[in-house]
PDB file of C-alpha atoms in Angstrom:
ATOM      1  CA  MET A   1     -12.180  52.988  19.345  1.00  0.00           C
ATOM      2  CA  ASP A   2     -14.936  50.503  18.741  1.00  0.00           C
ATOM      3  CA  ALA A   3     -17.505  48.354  20.476  1.00  0.00           C
ATOM      4  CA  SER A   4     -18.891  44.872  19.940  1.00  0.00           C
ATOM      5  CA  ILE A   5     -21.848  42.980  21.350  1.00  0.00           C
ATOM      6  CA  VAL A   6     -21.016  40.027  23.597  1.00  0.00           C
ATOM      7  CA  GLN A   7     -23.982  37.678  23.767  1.00  0.00           C
ATOM      8  CA  ALA A   8     -25.094  36.090  27.049  1.00  0.00           C
ATOM      9  CA  PRO A   9     -27.502  33.236  27.857  1.00  0.00           C
ATOM     10  CA  ILE A  10     -31.055  34.545  27.535  1.00  0.00           C
ATOM     11  CA  THR A  11     -33.090  34.674  30.724  1.00  0.00           C
ATOM     12  CA  GLN A  12     -36.618  33.656  29.714  1.00  0.00           C
ATOM     13  CA  THR A  13     -39.001  36.208  31.219  1.00  0.00           C
ATOM     14  CA  LYS A  14     -42.272  37.963  30.523  1.00  0.00           C
ATOM     15  CA  SER A  15     -42.182  41.679  29.733  1.00  0.00           C
ATOM     16  CA  THR A  16     -43.372  42.652  33.230  1.00  0.00           C
ATOM     17  CA  GLU A  17     -40.780  40.374  34.823  1.00  0.00           C
ATOM     18  CA  ARG A  18     -38.042  41.860  32.629  1.00  0.00           C
ATOM     19  CA  GLU A  19     -39.048  45.375  33.662  1.00  0.00           C
ATOM     20  CA  ALA A  20     -38.782  44.410  37.320  1.00  0.00           C
ATOM     21  CA  LEU A  21     -35.358  42.820  36.791  1.00  0.00           C
ATOM     22  CA  ASN A  22     -34.126  45.894  34.921  1.00  0.00           C
ATOM     23  CA  GLU A  23     -35.158  48.012  37.901  1.00  0.00           C
ATOM     24  CA  GLY A  24     -33.251  45.734  40.268  1.00  0.00           C
ATOM     25  CA  GLN A  25     -36.400  44.248  41.822  1.00  0.00           C
ATOM     26  CA  ALA A  26     -37.592  40.678  42.179  1.00  0.00           C
ATOM     27  CA  PRO A  27     -40.575  39.856  39.902  1.00  0.00           C
ATOM     28  CA  ASP A  28     -43.762  38.761  41.644  1.00  0.00           C
ATOM     29  CA  GLY A  29     -43.791  35.061  42.511  1.00  0.00           C
ATOM     30  CA  TRP A  30     -40.069  34.516  41.950  1.00  0.00           C
ATOM     31  CA  SER A  31     -38.224  32.458  44.535  1.00  0.00           C
ATOM     32  CA  ALA A  32     -34.760  33.395  45.762  1.00  0.00           C
ATOM     33  CA  LYS A  33     -33.343  30.384  43.879  1.00  0.00           C
ATOM     34  CA  ARG A  34     -34.882  31.453  40.558  1.00  0.00           C
ATOM     35  CA  LEU A  35     -33.646  34.997  41.095  1.00  0.00           C
ATOM     36  CA  THR A  36     -30.058  33.802  41.479  1.00  0.00           C
ATOM     37  CA  HIS A  37     -30.330  32.083  38.082  1.00  0.00           C
ATOM     38  CA  ALA A  38     -31.425  35.272  36.294  1.00  0.00           C
ATOM     39  CA  ASP A  39     -28.976  37.749  34.787  1.00  0.00           C
ATOM     40  CA  ARG A  40     -30.087  41.138  36.083  1.00  0.00           C
ATOM     41  CA  ASP A  41     -27.285  43.078  34.361  1.00  0.00           C
ATOM     42  CA  ALA A  42     -27.601  41.963  30.715  1.00  0.00           C
ATOM     43  CA  ARG A  43     -29.884  43.917  28.386  1.00  0.00           C
ATOM     44  CA  TRP A  44     -31.498  43.612  24.955  1.00  0.00           C
ATOM     45  CA  THR A  45     -30.360  45.741  22.035  1.00  0.00           C
ATOM     46  CA  LYS A  46     -30.854  45.869  18.275  1.00  0.00           C
ATOM     47  CA  LYS A  47     -28.182  45.986  15.600  1.00  0.00           C
ATOM     48  CA  HIS A  48     -28.905  45.930  11.860  1.00  0.00           C
ATOM     49  CA  GLY A  49     -32.504  45.001  12.642  1.00  0.00           C
ATOM     50  CA  LYS A  50     -31.587  41.969  14.768  1.00  0.00           C
ATOM     51  CA  SER A  51     -32.069  41.643  18.524  1.00  0.00           C
ATOM     52  CA  PHE A  52     -29.199  40.650  20.799  1.00  0.00           C
ATOM     53  CA  TYR A  53     -29.094  39.962  24.530  1.00  0.00           C
ATOM     54  CA  GLY A  54     -26.043  40.440  26.686  1.00  0.00           C
ATOM     55  CA  TYR A  55     -23.234  42.924  27.104  1.00  0.00           C
ATOM     56  CA  LYS A  56     -21.059  45.243  25.063  1.00  0.00           C
ATOM     57  CA  LEU A  57     -17.282  45.330  24.946  1.00  0.00           C
ATOM     58  CA  HIS A  58     -15.844  48.803  24.339  1.00  0.00           C
ATOM     59  CA  ALA A  59     -12.172  48.740  23.371  1.00  0.00           C
ATOM     60  CA  ASN A  60      -9.449  51.268  22.680  1.00  0.00           C
ATOM     61  CA  ALA A  61      -6.912  49.543  20.443  1.00  0.00           C
ATOM     62  CA  ASP A  62      -3.589  50.594  18.988  1.00  0.00           C
ATOM     63  CA  ALA A  63      -4.009  50.882  15.197  1.00  0.00           C
ATOM     64  CA  ARG A  64      -0.332  50.158  14.524  1.00  0.00           C
ATOM     65  CA  TYR A  65       0.205  47.121  16.738  1.00  0.00           C
ATOM     66  CA  LYS A  66      -3.430  45.948  17.104  1.00  0.00           C
ATOM     67  CA  LEU A  67      -3.039  45.715  20.877  1.00  0.00           C
ATOM     68  CA  ILE A  68      -5.934  46.429  23.229  1.00  0.00           C
ATOM     69  CA  ARG A  69      -5.067  49.439  25.354  1.00  0.00           C
ATOM     70  CA  ARG A  70      -8.219  50.007  27.386  1.00  0.00           C
ATOM     71  CA  VAL A  71     -11.457  48.064  27.942  1.00  0.00           C
ATOM     72  CA  LYS A  72     -14.903  48.775  29.358  1.00  0.00           C
ATOM     73  CA  VAL A  73     -17.770  46.289  29.619  1.00  0.00           C
ATOM     74  CA  THR A  74     -21.354  47.527  29.817  1.00  0.00           C
ATOM     75  CA  ALA A  75     -24.865  46.253  29.259  1.00  0.00           C
ATOM     76  CA  ALA A  76     -25.611  45.795  25.545  1.00  0.00           C
ATOM     77  CA  ASN A  77     -28.016  48.737  25.389  1.00  0.00           C
ATOM     78  CA  VAL A  78     -25.400  51.358  26.351  1.00  0.00           C
ATOM     79  CA  ASP A  79     -24.683  53.752  23.489  1.00  0.00           C
ATOM     80  CA  ASP A  80     -21.132  53.540  22.144  1.00  0.00           C
ATOM     81  CA  GLY A  81     -20.562  57.294  22.278  1.00  0.00           C
ATOM     82  CA  GLN A  82     -21.384  57.511  25.991  1.00  0.00           C
ATOM     83  CA  THR A  83     -18.244  55.586  26.950  1.00  0.00           C
ATOM     84  CA  LEU A  84     -15.685  57.721  25.112  1.00  0.00           C
ATOM     85  CA  LYS A  85     -14.622  59.726  28.177  1.00  0.00           C
ATOM     86  CA  ASP A  86     -13.725  56.494  30.016  1.00  0.00           C
ATOM     87  CA  MET A  87     -11.839  55.020  27.076  1.00  0.00           C
ATOM     88  CA  LEU A  88      -9.404  57.750  26.028  1.00  0.00           C
ATOM     89  CA  ASP A  89      -5.737  56.819  26.351  1.00  0.00           C
ATOM     90  CA  SER A  90      -3.262  59.668  25.918  1.00  0.00           C
ATOM     91  CA  SER A  91      -0.338  57.193  25.925  1.00  0.00           C
ATOM     92  CA  ASN A  92      -1.504  55.485  22.718  1.00  0.00           C
ATOM     93  CA  THR A  93       0.966  55.535  19.823  1.00  0.00           C
ATOM     94  CA  CYS A  94      -1.165  58.011  17.859  1.00  0.00           C
ATOM     95  CA  ASN A  95      -2.684  61.278  19.068  1.00  0.00           C
ATOM     96  CA  ARG A  96      -5.663  60.822  16.740  1.00  0.00           C
ATOM     97  CA  LEU A  97      -8.772  58.915  17.744  1.00  0.00           C
ATOM     98  CA  LEU A  98     -10.483  56.911  15.007  1.00  0.00           C
ATOM     99  CA  ALA A  99     -14.077  55.835  15.583  1.00  0.00           C
ATOM    100  CA  ASP A 100     -17.240  55.064  13.631  1.00  0.00           C
ATOM    101  CA  ARG A 101     -20.375  57.211  13.376  1.00  0.00           C
ATOM    102  CA  GLY A 102     -21.705  55.829  16.661  1.00  0.00           C
ATOM    103  CA  TYR A 103     -19.343  58.262  18.426  1.00  0.00           C
ATOM    104  CA  ASP A 104     -20.389  61.281  16.349  1.00  0.00           C
ATOM    105  CA  ALA A 105     -21.542  63.805  18.943  1.00  0.00           C
ATOM    106  CA  GLN A 106     -20.521  67.360  19.748  1.00  0.00           C
ATOM    107  CA  ALA A 107     -19.776  66.393  23.366  1.00  0.00           C
ATOM    108  CA  ASN A 108     -17.249  63.811  22.149  1.00  0.00           C
ATOM    109  CA  ARG A 109     -15.630  66.271  19.759  1.00  0.00           C
ATOM    110  CA  ASP A 110     -15.305  68.781  22.606  1.00  0.00           C
ATOM    111  CA  LEU A 111     -13.757  66.048  24.763  1.00  0.00           C
ATOM    112  CA  LEU A 112     -11.128  65.315  22.119  1.00  0.00           C
ATOM    113  CA  GLU A 113     -10.340  69.000  21.704  1.00  0.00           C
ATOM    114  CA  ALA A 114      -9.909  69.441  25.456  1.00  0.00           C
ATOM    115  CA  GLY A 115      -7.509  66.492  25.520  1.00  0.00           C
ATOM    116  CA  GLN A 116      -5.624  67.776  22.464  1.00  0.00           C
ATOM    117  CA  ILE A 117      -6.492  64.623  20.532  1.00  0.00           C
ATOM    118  CA  LYS A 118      -7.108  64.872  16.795  1.00  0.00           C
ATOM    119  CA  ASP A 119     -10.677  64.142  15.731  1.00  0.00           C
ATOM    120  CA  GLY A 120     -10.969  61.018  13.576  1.00  0.00           C
ATOM    121  CA  ILE A 121     -14.636  60.298  14.263  1.00  0.00           C
ATOM    122  CA  ALA A 122     -16.679  59.435  11.175  1.00  0.00           C
ATOM    123  CA  ARG A 123     -19.576  61.815  10.568  1.00  0.00           C
ATOM    124  CA  ARG A 124     -23.275  61.211  10.136  1.00  0.00           C
ATOM    125  CA  ALA A 125     -25.183  63.102   7.464  1.00  0.00           C
ATOM    126  CA  LYS A 126     -27.603  65.609   8.979  1.00  0.00           C
ATOM    127  CA  PRO A 127     -31.305  64.587   8.984  1.00  0.00           C
ATOM    128  CA  GLY A 128     -32.924  65.424   5.656  1.00  0.00           C
ATOM    129  CA  GLN A 129     -29.579  66.173   4.063  1.00  0.00           C
ATOM    130  CA  GLU A 130     -28.181  64.096   1.253  1.00  0.00           C
ATOM    131  CA  ARG A 131     -24.799  62.621   1.989  1.00  0.00           C
ATOM    132  CA  ARG A 132     -22.117  64.836   0.543  1.00  0.00           C
ATOM    133  CA  GLN A 133     -19.161  63.614  -1.479  1.00  0.00           C
ATOM    134  CA  ARG A 134     -16.709  65.261   0.916  1.00  0.00           C
ATOM    135  CA  LEU A 135     -18.333  63.562   3.925  1.00  0.00           C
ATOM    136  CA  ASP A 136     -18.167  60.165   2.234  1.00  0.00           C
ATOM    137  CA  ALA A 137     -14.516  60.661   1.325  1.00  0.00           C
ATOM    138  CA  ARG A 138     -13.656  61.611   4.920  1.00  0.00           C
ATOM    139  CA  ASN A 139     -15.461  58.603   6.373  1.00  0.00           C
ATOM    140  CA  LYS A 140     -13.853  56.275   3.837  1.00  0.00           C
ATOM    141  CA  ALA A 141     -10.376  57.520   4.746  1.00  0.00           C
ATOM    142  CA  ILE A 142     -11.102  57.014   8.459  1.00  0.00           C
ATOM    143  CA  ASN A 143     -12.603  53.553   7.951  1.00  0.00           C
ATOM    144  CA  ARG A 144      -9.590  52.379   5.967  1.00  0.00           C
ATOM    145  CA  ILE A 145      -7.423  52.678   9.096  1.00  0.00           C
ATOM    146  CA  ARG A 146     -10.175  51.982  11.611  1.00  0.00           C
ATOM    147  CA  ALA A 147     -10.699  48.574  10.021  1.00  0.00           C
ATOM    148  CA  ARG A 148      -7.562  47.434  11.831  1.00  0.00           C
ATOM    149  CA  GLY A 149      -9.572  47.709  15.035  1.00  0.00           C
ATOM    150  CA  GLU A 150     -12.059  45.222  13.595  1.00  0.00           C
ATOM    151  CA  HIS A 151      -9.182  42.735  13.377  1.00  0.00           C
ATOM    152  CA  VAL A 152      -8.908  42.954  17.167  1.00  0.00           C
ATOM    153  CA  PHE A 153     -12.524  41.864  17.634  1.00  0.00           C
ATOM    154  CA  ALA A 154     -12.035  39.099  15.071  1.00  0.00           C
ATOM    155  CA  GLY A 155      -9.077  37.858  17.134  1.00  0.00           C
ATOM    156  CA  LEU A 156     -11.176  37.940  20.291  1.00  0.00           C
ATOM    157  CA  GLU A 157     -13.931  35.987  18.557  1.00  0.00           C
ATOM    158  CA  GLN A 158     -11.423  33.238  17.757  1.00  0.00           C
ATOM    159  CA  LEU A 159     -10.715  33.039  21.500  1.00  0.00           C
ATOM    160  CA  GLY A 160     -14.423  32.820  22.294  1.00  0.00           C
ATOM    161  CA  GLY A 161     -14.605  36.472  23.273  1.00  0.00           C
ATOM    162  CA  LYS A 162     -17.967  37.214  21.643  1.00  0.00           C
ATOM    163  CA  CYS A 163     -20.056  35.264  24.146  1.00  0.00           C
ATOM    164  CA  VAL A 164     -20.148  34.796  27.915  1.00  0.00           C
ATOM    165  CA  ARG A 165     -21.708  32.261  30.263  1.00  0.00           C
ATOM    166  CA  ALA A 166     -21.828  33.919  33.697  1.00  0.00           C
ATOM    167  CA  LEU A 167     -24.840  35.776  35.102  1.00  0.00           C
ATOM    168  CA  THR A 168     -23.548  39.137  36.330  1.00  0.00           C
ATOM    169  CA  LEU A 169     -21.698  42.088  34.878  1.00  0.00           C
ATOM    170  CA  ALA A 170     -18.803  41.696  37.327  1.00  0.00           C
ATOM    171  CA  ARG A 171     -18.216  38.020  36.478  1.00  0.00           C
ATOM    172  CA  ASN A 172     -18.570  38.530  32.753  1.00  0.00           C
ATOM    173  CA  GLU A 173     -16.304  41.581  32.841  1.00  0.00           C
ATOM    174  CA  LEU A 174     -13.600  39.457  34.468  1.00  0.00           C
ATOM    175  CA  ALA A 175     -14.023  36.748  31.819  1.00  0.00           C
ATOM    176  CA  ILE A 176     -13.795  39.305  29.011  1.00  0.00           C
ATOM    177  CA  LEU A 177     -10.713  40.972  30.539  1.00  0.00           C
ATOM    178  CA  ILE A 178      -8.971  37.585  30.721  1.00  0.00           C
ATOM    179  CA  LYS A 179      -9.770  36.974  27.049  1.00  0.00           C
ATOM    180  CA  CYS A 180      -8.423  40.436  26.156  1.00  0.00           C
ATOM    181  CA  ALA A 181      -5.211  39.682  28.076  1.00  0.00           C
ATOM    182  CA  ALA A 182      -4.900  36.348  26.245  1.00  0.00           C
ATOM    183  CA  TYR A 183      -5.404  38.116  22.918  1.00  0.00           C
ATOM    184  CA  ASN A 184      -2.704  40.696  23.746  1.00  0.00           C
ATOM    185  CA  ALA A 185      -0.279  37.954  24.820  1.00  0.00           C
ATOM    186  CA  LYS A 186      -0.868  36.066  21.555  1.00  0.00           C
ATOM    187  CA  ARG A 187      -0.435  39.280  19.579  1.00  0.00           C
ATOM    188  CA  LEU A 188       2.793  40.166  21.394  1.00  0.00           C
ATOM    189  CA  VAL A 189       4.264  36.776  20.510  1.00  0.00           C
ATOM    190  CA  TRP A 190       3.574  37.540  16.856  1.00  0.00           C
ATOM    191  CA  LEU A 191       4.990  41.070  17.104  1.00  0.00           C
ATOM    192  CA  VAL A 192       8.308  39.798  18.515  1.00  0.00           C
ATOM    193  CA  GLY A 193       9.146  38.163  15.198  1.00  0.00           C
ATOM    194  CA  ASN A 194       7.371  40.465  12.762  1.00  0.00           C
ATOM    195  CA  ASP A 195       7.283  44.130  11.758  1.00  0.00           C
ATOM    196  CA  PRO A 196       3.638  45.278  12.043  1.00  0.00           C
ATOM    197  CA  LEU A 197       4.161  48.052   9.478  1.00  0.00           C
ATOM    198  CA  GLU A 198       4.919  45.474   6.786  1.00  0.00           C
ATOM    199  CA  TRP A 199       1.578  43.770   7.482  1.00  0.00           C
ATOM    200  CA  ALA A 200      -0.510  46.948   7.752  1.00  0.00           C
ATOM    201  CA  ARG A 201      -3.440  47.010   5.388  1.00  0.00           C
TER     202      ARG A 201
END
């Protein structure tokens, strides 16, 4: 399980106008034509100290075959861990969910336990607590396999899947789903002639 920011064209607005758009209202003085050219679904977020505008692609991928099993598209400011309940796939080839520290929450661990799915979520160190050697070793072991999910997003980026051009969530979700389907089709062609276990890193 992982998520990646999908950048969208920036709608130039003042802070008060952005607040109105985020609340689903038309800013003062905006014509109907200008309103139709503004993306009212995209949001700003920060990652590694940098600001990004757009959406977020949440994906459940198969670690063995690197196929996308389930997808959800949200505004960029949605927390990764909030989407876990919508992204679980009991038919995946492994009954263990691997995810980064963004999914580390007791509610998510309870959700995995209820679904009889093994917990492979990397852990955060508690506030004020030095990172323990055991915690680091656990996270490193998880990340070694979870890195295969990063290959999925790299494949999508090659297909232009890390940016969108439309102005609404519904349109951009459709565009992203088509790119995910194209990625899976390309991956399946490769899998027909190759054993994925021989290429596993």
